[in-house]
């Protein structure tokens, strides 16, 4: 009885001390639940293929691997879901904690339960917000990978300390970001990836613009006590200017990114054994000694649009420098067009289902190429692009918009062949990605319920042959739809 009484007293005392603080804390939340449906026709772009023998001699220009007889790949269709909620705990006018989690993220209908995996519940953001008289501090895991217009953005989670302050119509931002930590409780002593950003952004009713400068120092490859490589450092400097200006019914957007610095700097004094092994492998492939590799990458986008009443139109151009020789002394790619830009559905959108599989027949593997569209993570994204696009929309009702888009894209630096880790035959790919035609219907059924339908067709170009002119290609198309409830 005494023990029960003691526990009750402790609970009462804790409640007495915490209730006043809890009474001041306000809780708010917002989120979405979505259901998506996918129907992709032949996303690997493979036609009925007759068997073709190898041509030429290995390690010589023009060599092509044998192609087995294959049929057109099957279409794919599925449904998936995601529940997302963001919560804000406001302690006072100056203090708050923001969190976000996803549940059943991209879980397909019919798949087994996801309990025990990050797909079931993924608590991806949690950070504090401290508001002072001279600015706002944020610290924790928050959104990163975005600035300016959507071009080249890939929103993701980053561990950051951030400070923002207003000077008239300018927002001044200072950010420290830890992307990788290998020091804590490990045998490594210097395996970090740190980024530092400073931005000045102008905000007014008809004009947004600014400049982000960044410096990244990556030493996650520098620790190599076994002497087996890659034993290199990376130091990156980037500049990202943008502008978004309105002139009555007209709007102009422009954004660019420039990268310079050291992509890979090899420590030849400390890791001599590693460098010798790398030089020996390169010599077998007919290459010179391993050089330091410099960044030489840039990209830009220019877009004009017009809107009046129920009608709108847009015209734009994208130029993304590409990398087609990973064994020289320059790294010339920003890595793709960005996961968030998504201007055309098949070639650039990461919600389409094509982002990891476009062009992924055995021709991609034979050329050492990674399948996927132009967003990121594929050989096509690495090779860059030159894309022109034009579109328009009509809103017959306040809650209904019908849009159409056309785009033609070519690779900026098309291709290489990489068999077995080093180039056996440095053969260019064709440059033409193809032409895409999109139709989108966007319907706000209720204030918090939206339905989107997209039909897209890609008239495929010869780029996806990956340098083998005997490979047969087939066009692709898709239907995609999403029903999303927001709260």
mmCIF file of N, CA, C and O in Angstrom, residues 418-476:
data_model
loop_
_atom_site.group_PDB
_atom_site.id
_atom_site.type_symbol
_atom_site.label_atom_id
_atom_site.label_comp_id
_atom_site.label_asym_id
_atom_site.label_seq_id
_atom_site.Cartn_x
_atom_site.Cartn_y
_atom_site.Cartn_z
ATOM 1 N N UNK A 418 31.232 0.999 -70.887
ATOM 2 C CA UNK A 418 32.018 0.661 -69.704
ATOM 3 C C UNK A 418 31.765 -0.808 -69.383
ATOM 4 O O UNK A 418 30.749 -1.157 -68.806
ATOM 5 N N UNK A 419 32.660 -1.672 -69.783
ATOM 6 C CA UNK A 419 32.500 -3.104 -69.560
ATOM 7 C C UNK A 419 33.544 -3.580 -68.560
ATOM 8 O O UNK A 419 34.744 -3.483 -68.805
ATOM 9 N N UNK A 420 33.102 -4.070 -67.413
ATOM 10 C CA UNK A 420 34.022 -4.610 -66.438
ATOM 11 C C UNK A 420 34.734 -3.573 -65.601
ATOM 12 O O UNK A 420 35.802 -3.847 -65.049
ATOM 13 N N UNK A 421 34.187 -2.369 -65.480
ATOM 14 C CA UNK A 421 34.752 -1.390 -64.580
ATOM 15 C C UNK A 421 35.687 -0.394 -65.218
ATOM 16 O O UNK A 421 35.934 0.671 -64.679
ATOM 17 N N UNK A 422 36.251 -0.695 -66.382
ATOM 18 C CA UNK A 422 37.090 0.258 -67.104
ATOM 19 C C UNK A 422 36.690 0.225 -68.571
ATOM 20 O O UNK A 422 36.212 -0.808 -69.072
ATOM 21 N N UNK A 423 36.882 1.316 -69.294
ATOM 22 C CA UNK A 423 36.391 1.362 -70.676
ATOM 23 C C UNK A 423 37.181 0.423 -71.588
ATOM 24 O O UNK A 423 38.392 0.464 -71.663
ATOM 25 N N UNK A 424 36.437 -0.445 -72.251
ATOM 26 C CA UNK A 424 37.034 -1.301 -73.266
ATOM 27 C C UNK A 424 36.919 -0.632 -74.631
ATOM 28 O O UNK A 424 37.812 -0.731 -75.465
ATOM 29 N N UNK A 425 35.822 0.071 -74.843
ATOM 30 C CA UNK A 425 35.573 0.739 -76.125
ATOM 31 C C UNK A 425 34.848 2.044 -75.834
ATOM 32 O O UNK A 425 33.712 2.034 -75.380
ATOM 33 N N UNK A 426 35.503 3.150 -76.051
ATOM 34 C CA UNK A 426 34.893 4.442 -75.789
ATOM 35 C C UNK A 426 34.080 4.855 -77.006
ATOM 36 O O UNK A 426 34.583 5.517 -77.905
ATOM 37 N N UNK A 427 32.815 4.425 -77.057
ATOM 38 C CA UNK A 427 31.964 4.682 -78.207
ATOM 39 C C UNK A 427 30.826 5.613 -77.808
ATOM 40 O O UNK A 427 30.152 5.385 -76.802
ATOM 41 N N UNK A 428 30.597 6.659 -78.558
ATOM 42 C CA UNK A 428 29.510 7.579 -78.269
ATOM 43 C C UNK A 428 28.161 6.925 -78.536
ATOM 44 O O UNK A 428 28.019 6.077 -79.415
ATOM 45 N N UNK A 429 27.163 7.357 -77.760
ATOM 46 C CA UNK A 429 25.783 6.987 -78.030
ATOM 47 C C UNK A 429 25.196 8.001 -79.016
ATOM 48 O O UNK A 429 25.758 9.077 -79.222
ATOM 49 N N UNK A 430 24.052 7.665 -79.611
ATOM 50 C CA UNK A 430 23.285 8.666 -80.353
ATOM 51 C C UNK A 430 22.758 9.696 -79.361
ATOM 52 O O UNK A 430 22.648 9.439 -78.160
ATOM 53 N N UNK A 431 22.404 10.889 -79.839
ATOM 54 C CA UNK A 431 22.047 11.966 -78.922
ATOM 55 C C UNK A 431 20.546 12.095 -78.668
ATOM 56 O O UNK A 431 20.139 12.675 -77.656
ATOM 57 N N UNK A 432 19.677 11.561 -79.525
ATOM 58 C CA UNK A 432 18.245 11.865 -79.490
ATOM 59 C C UNK A 432 17.522 11.051 -78.417
ATOM 60 O O UNK A 432 17.392 9.833 -78.523
ATOM 61 N N UNK A 433 17.017 11.743 -77.366
ATOM 62 C CA UNK A 433 16.170 11.078 -76.372
ATOM 63 C C UNK A 433 14.775 10.802 -76.916
ATOM 64 O O UNK A 433 14.130 9.833 -76.503
ATOM 65 N N UNK A 434 14.289 11.680 -77.796
ATOM 66 C CA UNK A 434 12.965 11.518 -78.353
ATOM 67 C C UNK A 434 12.070 12.712 -78.064
ATOM 68 O O UNK A 434 12.493 13.728 -77.510
ATOM 69 N N UNK A 435 10.810 12.589 -78.476
ATOM 70 C CA UNK A 435 9.812 13.636 -78.268
ATOM 71 C C UNK A 435 8.678 13.086 -77.415
ATOM 72 O O UNK A 435 8.195 11.971 -77.646
ATOM 73 N N UNK A 436 8.241 13.901 -76.434
ATOM 74 C CA UNK A 436 7.186 13.465 -75.517
ATOM 75 C C UNK A 436 5.960 14.371 -75.639
ATOM 76 O O UNK A 436 6.078 15.587 -75.802
ATOM 77 N N UNK A 437 4.780 13.742 -75.501
ATOM 78 C CA UNK A 437 3.496 14.429 -75.555
ATOM 79 C C UNK A 437 2.704 14.065 -74.298
ATOM 80 O O UNK A 437 2.465 12.882 -74.038
ATOM 81 N N UNK A 438 2.296 15.069 -73.520
ATOM 82 C CA UNK A 438 1.596 14.836 -72.254
ATOM 83 C C UNK A 438 0.241 15.533 -72.245
ATOM 84 O O UNK A 438 0.094 16.652 -72.756
ATOM 85 N N UNK A 439 -0.741 14.891 -71.634
ATOM 86 C CA UNK A 439 -2.050 15.478 -71.377
ATOM 87 C C UNK A 439 -2.360 15.295 -69.892
ATOM 88 O O UNK A 439 -2.269 14.177 -69.371
ATOM 89 N N UNK A 440 -2.724 16.395 -69.209
ATOM 90 C CA UNK A 440 -2.985 16.350 -67.771
ATOM 91 C C UNK A 440 -4.359 16.951 -67.474
ATOM 92 O O UNK A 440 -4.692 18.024 -67.983
ATOM 93 N N UNK A 441 -5.129 16.261 -66.649
ATOM 94 C CA UNK A 441 -6.407 16.777 -66.143
ATOM 95 C C UNK A 441 -6.296 16.880 -64.630
ATOM 96 O O UNK A 441 -6.014 15.884 -63.946
ATOM 97 N N UNK A 442 -6.490 18.086 -64.102
ATOM 98 C CA UNK A 442 -6.381 18.339 -62.671
ATOM 99 C C UNK A 442 -7.726 18.851 -62.159
ATOM 100 O O UNK A 442 -8.201 19.907 -62.593
ATOM 101 N N UNK A 443 -8.325 18.102 -61.217
ATOM 102 C CA UNK A 443 -9.691 18.373 -60.785
ATOM 103 C C UNK A 443 -9.737 18.447 -59.263
ATOM 104 O O UNK A 443 -9.429 17.460 -58.579
ATOM 105 N N UNK A 444 -10.103 19.617 -58.722
ATOM 106 C CA UNK A 444 -10.344 19.762 -57.289
ATOM 107 C C UNK A 444 -11.791 19.375 -57.015
ATOM 108 O O UNK A 444 -12.715 20.203 -57.124
ATOM 109 N N UNK A 445 -11.991 18.121 -56.630
ATOM 110 C CA UNK A 445 -13.348 17.614 -56.421
ATOM 111 C C UNK A 445 -14.016 18.359 -55.272
ATOM 112 O O UNK A 445 -15.161 18.792 -55.366
ATOM 113 N N UNK A 446 -13.288 18.491 -54.168
ATOM 114 C CA UNK A 446 -13.694 19.317 -53.037
ATOM 115 C C UNK A 446 -12.507 20.190 -52.647
ATOM 116 O O UNK A 446 -11.428 20.084 -53.229
ATOM 117 N N UNK A 447 -12.694 21.038 -51.625
ATOM 118 C CA UNK A 447 -11.603 21.910 -51.210
ATOM 119 C C UNK A 447 -10.356 21.128 -50.803
ATOM 120 O O UNK A 447 -9.240 21.587 -50.984
ATOM 121 N N UNK A 448 -10.531 19.943 -50.243
ATOM 122 C CA UNK A 448 -9.403 19.163 -49.745
ATOM 123 C C UNK A 448 -9.234 17.829 -50.462
ATOM 124 O O UNK A 448 -8.538 16.944 -49.958
ATOM 125 N N UNK A 449 -9.862 17.681 -51.607
ATOM 126 C CA UNK A 449 -9.769 16.428 -52.344
ATOM 127 C C UNK A 449 -9.468 16.728 -53.806
ATOM 128 O O UNK A 449 -10.250 17.397 -54.483
ATOM 129 N N UNK A 450 -8.312 16.221 -54.291
ATOM 130 C CA UNK A 450 -7.859 16.504 -55.649
ATOM 131 C C UNK A 450 -7.654 15.206 -56.421
ATOM 132 O O UNK A 450 -7.152 14.213 -55.871
ATOM 133 N N UNK A 451 -8.022 15.242 -57.698
ATOM 134 C CA UNK A 451 -7.796 14.103 -58.603
ATOM 135 C C UNK A 451 -6.972 14.581 -59.793
ATOM 136 O O UNK A 451 -7.267 15.628 -60.391
ATOM 137 N N UNK A 452 -5.930 13.835 -60.132
ATOM 138 C CA UNK A 452 -5.068 14.157 -61.271
ATOM 139 C C UNK A 452 -4.965 12.944 -62.181
ATOM 140 O O UNK A 452 -4.734 11.822 -61.711
ATOM 141 N N UNK A 453 -5.130 13.189 -63.481
ATOM 142 C CA UNK A 453 -4.975 12.141 -64.498
ATOM 143 C C UNK A 453 -3.954 12.608 -65.524
ATOM 144 O O UNK A 453 -4.008 13.760 -65.977
ATOM 145 N N UNK A 454 -3.007 11.739 -65.885
ATOM 146 C CA UNK A 454 -1.982 12.072 -66.874
ATOM 147 C C UNK A 454 -1.890 10.947 -67.895
ATOM 148 O O UNK A 454 -1.824 9.763 -67.530
ATOM 149 N N UNK A 455 -1.902 11.313 -69.166
ATOM 150 C CA UNK A 455 -1.598 10.393 -70.262
ATOM 151 C C UNK A 455 -0.369 10.938 -70.969
ATOM 152 O O UNK A 455 -0.309 12.132 -71.297
ATOM 153 N N UNK A 456 0.643 10.093 -71.183
ATOM 154 C CA UNK A 456 1.905 10.538 -71.777
ATOM 155 C C UNK A 456 2.370 9.529 -72.813
ATOM 156 O O UNK A 456 2.172 8.321 -72.661
ATOM 157 N N UNK A 457 3.011 10.042 -73.865
ATOM 158 C CA UNK A 457 3.532 9.202 -74.951
ATOM 159 C C UNK A 457 4.935 9.671 -75.295
ATOM 160 O O UNK A 457 5.175 10.880 -75.456
ATOM 161 N N UNK A 458 5.888 8.743 -75.406
ATOM 162 C CA UNK A 458 7.258 9.063 -75.789
ATOM 163 C C UNK A 458 7.588 8.427 -77.127
ATOM 164 O O UNK A 458 7.594 7.194 -77.254
ATOM 165 N N UNK A 459 7.830 9.272 -78.119
ATOM 166 C CA UNK A 459 8.336 8.829 -79.418
ATOM 167 C C UNK A 459 9.844 8.702 -79.256
ATOM 168 O O UNK A 459 10.582 9.666 -79.340
ATOM 169 N N UNK A 460 10.306 7.496 -79.008
ATOM 170 C CA UNK A 460 11.642 7.264 -78.479
ATOM 171 C C UNK A 460 12.724 7.549 -79.517
ATOM 172 O O UNK A 460 12.558 7.271 -80.710
ATOM 173 N N UNK A 461 13.851 8.123 -79.050
ATOM 174 C CA UNK A 461 14.990 8.408 -79.911
ATOM 175 C C UNK A 461 16.070 7.347 -79.817
ATOM 176 O O UNK A 461 16.040 6.459 -78.953
ATOM 177 N N UNK A 462 17.082 7.445 -80.690
ATOM 178 C CA UNK A 462 18.112 6.414 -80.792
ATOM 179 C C UNK A 462 19.111 6.426 -79.645
ATOM 180 O O UNK A 462 19.949 5.522 -79.547
ATOM 181 N N UNK A 463 19.041 7.423 -78.753
ATOM 182 C CA UNK A 463 19.951 7.423 -77.596
ATOM 183 C C UNK A 463 19.845 6.113 -76.832
ATOM 184 O O UNK A 463 20.847 5.576 -76.328
ATOM 185 N N UNK A 464 18.606 5.586 -76.728
ATOM 186 C CA UNK A 464 18.349 4.427 -75.880
ATOM 187 C C UNK A 464 18.867 3.127 -76.488
ATOM 188 O O UNK A 464 18.730 2.055 -75.880
ATOM 189 N N UNK A 465 19.477 3.193 -77.683
ATOM 190 C CA UNK A 465 20.212 2.039 -78.195
ATOM 191 C C UNK A 465 21.549 1.872 -77.470
ATOM 192 O O UNK A 465 22.209 0.833 -77.611
ATOM 193 N N UNK A 466 21.966 2.888 -76.733
ATOM 194 C CA UNK A 466 23.221 2.862 -75.984
ATOM 195 C C UNK A 466 24.401 2.466 -76.865
ATOM 196 O O UNK A 466 25.235 1.650 -76.491
ATOM 197 N N UNK A 467 24.443 3.069 -78.034
ATOM 198 C CA UNK A 467 25.602 2.911 -78.900
ATOM 199 C C UNK A 467 25.587 1.705 -79.804
ATOM 200 O O UNK A 467 26.521 1.513 -80.588
ATOM 201 N N UNK A 468 24.555 0.872 -79.750
ATOM 202 C CA UNK A 468 24.502 -0.315 -80.599
ATOM 203 C C UNK A 468 23.407 -0.115 -81.650
ATOM 204 O O UNK A 468 22.215 -0.227 -81.351
ATOM 205 N N UNK A 469 23.770 0.176 -82.896
ATOM 206 C CA UNK A 469 22.760 0.498 -83.920
ATOM 207 C C UNK A 469 21.887 -0.687 -84.305
ATOM 208 O O UNK A 469 20.883 -0.505 -85.001
ATOM 209 N N UNK A 470 22.244 -1.895 -83.872
ATOM 210 C CA UNK A 470 21.455 -3.077 -84.221
ATOM 211 C C UNK A 470 20.349 -3.358 -83.201
ATOM 212 O O UNK A 470 19.563 -4.279 -83.395
ATOM 213 N N UNK A 471 20.282 -2.583 -82.141
ATOM 214 C CA UNK A 471 19.277 -2.813 -81.130
ATOM 215 C C UNK A 471 17.951 -2.178 -81.556
ATOM 216 O O UNK A 471 17.908 -1.007 -81.935
ATOM 217 N N UNK A 472 16.875 -2.948 -81.456
ATOM 218 C CA UNK A 472 15.553 -2.484 -81.862
ATOM 219 C C UNK A 472 14.857 -1.798 -80.682
ATOM 220 O O UNK A 472 14.884 -2.304 -79.553
ATOM 221 N N UNK A 473 14.218 -0.668 -80.954
ATOM 222 C CA UNK A 473 13.526 0.105 -79.927
ATOM 223 C C UNK A 473 12.029 0.187 -80.214
ATOM 224 O O UNK A 473 11.605 0.067 -81.363
ATOM 225 N N UNK A 474 11.262 0.427 -79.174
ATOM 226 C CA UNK A 474 9.814 0.584 -79.286
ATOM 227 C C UNK A 474 9.392 1.789 -78.439
ATOM 228 O O UNK A 474 9.956 2.051 -77.371
ATOM 229 N N UNK A 475 8.384 2.538 -78.925
ATOM 230 C CA UNK A 475 7.884 3.677 -78.170
ATOM 231 C C UNK A 475 7.198 3.221 -76.878
ATOM 232 O O UNK A 475 6.873 2.046 -76.708
ATOM 233 N N UNK A 476 6.981 4.182 -75.979
ATOM 234 C CA UNK A 476 6.286 3.852 -74.733
ATOM 235 C C UNK A 476 5.219 4.898 -74.437
ATOM 236 O O UNK A 476 5.288 6.032 -74.924
#
